[in-house]
Amino acid sequence: SLNDAYAGAIAAVNTGTITQCYSHGYVYSVKAYSAFAGGICGKNTGTVSICVNYAMIDSEGENFANDYYSGGIAGLNTSEGILTYCYNYGYIYGKTAGGIAGNNDGAYILICQNKGIINKQTDGYFSVCSGGIAGRNENGSLIQACINSTSVCVITDYEKAVSGGIAGYNINSQIADCY
């Protein structure tokens, strides 16, 4: 099996700059120990700006204990990566799902908007998390001046499912000027 799998309509992994790109269709990250799928990039450590996702995004991990993240723009935004002036209109599905990023880990999401559906039909997942902007916002991350204008839903029979209009989990991080 794969250790990490990244899938993105523009780049699997971005360490540079992606500007003014659009994605349509379906982006799927294969079964792996950790899987990351994004409408623009699977993993971002650079800058993504003025990008729009219309695609359906889906990630699937190898088993329940593993991490799998789906985001309208990036599955994983990390290492001080920046997502700015980005929009999501696509349907986002995965164990941890966010309209802009599945996981914002030590990174920044600025002036972004989600209008896509973040809907959790778990099909056997036991721990699910979803947020209008980020599924998880952690490790000193910042979400600022972002808008989520759609409902966020978690459907499961497990007691540890969470959903939030901006972030499912906000752990040692900041959310400011959002609605």
CSV table of C-alpha atoms in Angstrom, one decimal:
chain,number,residue,atom,x,y,z
A,1,SER,CA,0.0,0.0,0.0
A,2,LEU,CA,1.0,3.6,-0.4
A,3,ASN,CA,2.2,5.7,2.5
A,4,ASP,CA,0.9,9.1,1.2
A,5,ALA,CA,-1.2,9.9,-1.8
A,6,TYR,CA,-1.9,13.3,-3.2
A,7,ALA,CA,-4.3,14.3,-5.9
A,8,GLY,CA,-5.1,17.7,-7.4
A,9,ALA,CA,-6.6,18.9,-10.6
A,10,ILE,CA,-3.7,21.3,-11.2
A,11,ALA,CA,-0.9,19.8,-9.1
A,12,ALA,CA,-0.5,16.9,-6.7
A,13,VAL,CA,1.9,18.9,-4.6
A,14,ASN,CA,2.5,22.7,-4.8
A,15,THR,CA,5.6,24.2,-3.3
A,16,GLY,CA,5.5,27.3,-5.6
A,17,THR,CA,2.8,29.6,-6.8
A,18,ILE,CA,-0.5,28.7,-8.5
A,19,THR,CA,-2.6,31.6,-9.7
A,20,GLN,CA,-5.9,32.1,-11.6
A,21,CYS,CA,-6.7,28.4,-12.2
A,22,TYR,CA,-10.0,26.6,-12.3
A,23,SER,CA,-11.0,22.9,-11.8
A,24,HIS,CA,-14.0,20.9,-13.0
A,25,GLY,CA,-14.9,17.3,-12.9
A,26,TYR,CA,-13.8,14.8,-10.2
A,27,VAL,CA,-10.6,14.6,-8.1
A,28,TYR,CA,-10.0,11.4,-6.1
A,29,SER,CA,-7.1,10.3,-4.0
A,30,VAL,CA,-6.5,6.6,-4.0
A,31,LYS,CA,-6.5,4.4,-0.9
A,32,ALA,CA,-3.2,5.0,1.0
A,33,TYR,CA,-2.1,5.3,4.6
A,34,SER,CA,-2.7,9.1,4.3
A,35,ALA,CA,-4.7,10.5,1.4
A,36,PHE,CA,-5.1,14.1,0.4
A,37,ALA,CA,-7.3,15.4,-2.4
A,38,GLY,CA,-7.9,19.0,-3.5
A,39,GLY,CA,-9.6,20.8,-6.3
A,40,ILE,CA,-6.3,22.7,-7.1
A,41,CYS,CA,-3.6,20.7,-5.2
A,42,GLY,CA,-3.5,17.7,-2.9
A,43,LYS,CA,-0.8,19.3,-0.7
A,44,ASN,CA,0.2,23.0,-0.6
A,45,THR,CA,3.3,24.5,1.0
A,46,GLY,CA,3.4,27.4,-1.4
A,47,THR,CA,0.8,30.0,-2.5
A,48,VAL,CA,-2.5,29.4,-4.2
A,49,SER,CA,-4.4,32.5,-5.2
A,50,ILE,CA,-7.4,33.5,-7.2
A,51,CYS,CA,-8.4,29.9,-7.9
A,52,VAL,CA,-11.9,28.4,-8.2
A,53,ASN,CA,-13.0,24.8,-7.8
A,54,TYR,CA,-16.2,23.3,-9.3
A,55,ALA,CA,-15.0,19.7,-9.1
A,56,MET,CA,-16.2,16.9,-6.7
A,57,ILE,CA,-13.4,16.1,-4.3
A,58,ASP,CA,-13.0,12.7,-2.6
A,59,SER,CA,-10.3,11.0,-0.6
A,60,GLU,CA,-10.2,7.6,0.8
A,61,GLY,CA,-7.8,6.2,3.4
A,62,GLU,CA,-6.6,2.6,3.7
A,63,ASN,CA,-8.5,2.1,7.0
A,64,PHE,CA,-10.3,3.8,9.9
A,65,ALA,CA,-7.2,4.8,11.8
A,66,ASN,CA,-5.6,6.7,8.9
A,67,ASP,CA,-5.8,10.3,7.8
A,68,TYR,CA,-7.7,11.3,4.7
A,69,TYR,CA,-8.4,14.9,3.9
A,70,SER,CA,-10.5,16.6,1.1
A,71,GLY,CA,-10.6,20.3,0.4
A,72,GLY,CA,-12.1,22.4,-2.4
A,73,ILE,CA,-8.7,24.0,-3.0
A,74,ALA,CA,-6.2,21.9,-1.1
A,75,GLY,CA,-6.5,18.6,0.8
A,76,LEU,CA,-3.6,19.7,3.1
A,77,ASN,CA,-2.4,23.3,3.5
A,78,THR,CA,0.7,23.1,5.6
A,79,SER,CA,4.2,24.6,6.4
A,80,GLU,CA,3.1,28.2,6.2
A,81,GLY,CA,1.2,27.6,2.9
A,82,ILE,CA,-1.1,30.4,1.8
A,83,LEU,CA,-4.6,30.0,0.2
A,84,THR,CA,-6.0,33.4,-0.7
A,85,TYR,CA,-8.8,34.8,-2.8
A,86,CYS,CA,-10.0,31.2,-3.6
A,87,TYR,CA,-13.6,29.9,-4.1
A,88,ASN,CA,-15.2,26.5,-3.9
A,89,TYR,CA,-18.4,25.6,-5.5
A,90,GLY,CA,-17.8,21.8,-5.6
A,91,TYR,CA,-19.0,18.9,-3.5
A,92,ILE,CA,-16.4,17.8,-0.9
A,93,TYR,CA,-16.4,14.3,0.6
A,94,GLY,CA,-13.8,12.6,2.9
A,95,LYS,CA,-13.1,11.6,6.5
A,96,THR,CA,-12.0,15.2,7.1
A,97,ALA,CA,-13.4,17.7,4.7
A,98,GLY,CA,-13.3,21.5,4.2
A,99,GLY,CA,-14.7,23.9,1.6
A,100,ILE,CA,-11.2,25.4,1.1
A,101,ALA,CA,-8.8,22.9,2.9
A,102,GLY,CA,-9.3,19.5,4.5
A,103,ASN,CA,-6.5,20.3,7.0
A,104,ASN,CA,-5.0,23.8,7.5
A,105,ASP,CA,-1.9,22.8,9.5
A,106,GLY,CA,0.4,25.6,10.4
A,107,ALA,CA,-0.8,27.6,7.4
A,108,TYR,CA,-3.0,30.5,6.3
A,109,ILE,CA,-6.4,30.7,4.6
A,110,LEU,CA,-7.2,34.4,3.8
A,111,ILE,CA,-10.2,36.0,2.0
A,112,CYS,CA,-11.7,32.8,0.7
A,113,GLN,CA,-15.3,31.7,0.2
A,114,ASN,CA,-17.1,28.3,0.2
A,115,LYS,CA,-20.4,27.9,-1.6
A,116,GLY,CA,-20.0,24.1,-2.1
A,117,ILE,CA,-21.7,21.3,-0.2
A,118,ILE,CA,-19.6,19.7,2.6
A,119,ASN,CA,-21.7,16.6,3.3
A,120,LYS,CA,-20.6,13.6,5.2
A,121,GLN,CA,-22.2,10.3,4.2
A,122,THR,CA,-19.8,8.2,6.2
A,123,ASP,CA,-20.2,4.7,4.7
A,124,GLY,CA,-18.2,3.0,7.5
A,125,TYR,CA,-16.0,5.9,8.7
A,126,PHE,CA,-15.9,6.1,12.5
A,127,SER,CA,-14.5,9.5,13.1
A,128,VAL,CA,-15.5,12.4,10.8
A,129,CYS,CA,-14.9,16.1,10.8
A,130,SER,CA,-16.1,18.8,8.4
A,131,GLY,CA,-15.9,22.6,8.2
A,132,GLY,CA,-17.1,25.2,5.7
A,133,ILE,CA,-13.6,26.6,5.3
A,134,ALA,CA,-11.4,23.9,6.9
A,135,GLY,CA,-12.1,20.5,8.4
A,136,ARG,CA,-9.3,21.0,10.8
A,137,ASN,CA,-7.5,24.3,11.6
A,138,GLU,CA,-4.5,23.5,13.8
A,139,ASN,CA,-0.9,24.2,15.0
A,140,GLY,CA,-0.9,28.0,14.8
A,141,SER,CA,-2.9,28.3,11.7
A,142,LEU,CA,-5.0,31.3,10.7
A,143,ILE,CA,-8.3,31.5,8.9
A,144,GLN,CA,-9.2,35.2,8.3
A,145,ALA,CA,-11.9,37.2,6.4
A,146,CYS,CA,-13.5,34.0,5.0
A,147,ILE,CA,-17.1,33.3,4.2
A,148,ASN,CA,-19.0,30.0,4.3
A,149,SER,CA,-22.4,30.5,2.7
A,150,THR,CA,-23.7,26.9,2.7
A,151,SER,CA,-24.6,24.3,5.3
A,152,VAL,CA,-22.1,21.8,6.6
A,153,CYS,CA,-23.3,18.4,7.5
A,154,VAL,CA,-22.0,15.3,9.2
A,155,ILE,CA,-24.1,12.1,9.0
A,156,THR,CA,-22.9,9.3,11.1
A,157,ASP,CA,-23.9,7.0,13.9
A,158,TYR,CA,-20.5,7.6,15.7
A,159,GLU,CA,-20.3,9.9,18.7
A,160,LYS,CA,-17.1,11.7,17.7
A,161,ALA,CA,-18.3,13.4,14.5
A,162,VAL,CA,-18.0,17.2,14.4
A,163,SER,CA,-19.0,20.0,11.9
A,164,GLY,CA,-18.6,23.7,12.0
A,165,GLY,CA,-19.5,26.6,9.7
A,166,ILE,CA,-15.9,27.7,9.5
A,167,ALA,CA,-13.9,24.8,11.0
A,168,GLY,CA,-14.8,21.4,12.3
A,169,TYR,CA,-11.9,21.6,14.8
A,170,ASN,CA,-9.9,24.7,15.7
A,171,ILE,CA,-6.9,23.6,17.7
A,172,ASN,CA,-4.4,26.1,19.0
A,173,SER,CA,-5.2,28.4,16.0
A,174,GLN,CA,-7.1,31.5,15.1
A,175,ILE,CA,-10.3,32.3,13.2
A,176,ALA,CA,-10.9,36.0,12.7
A,177,ASP,CA,-13.4,38.2,10.8
A,178,CYS,CA,-15.3,35.2,9.3
A,179,TYR,CA,-18.9,34.4,8.8
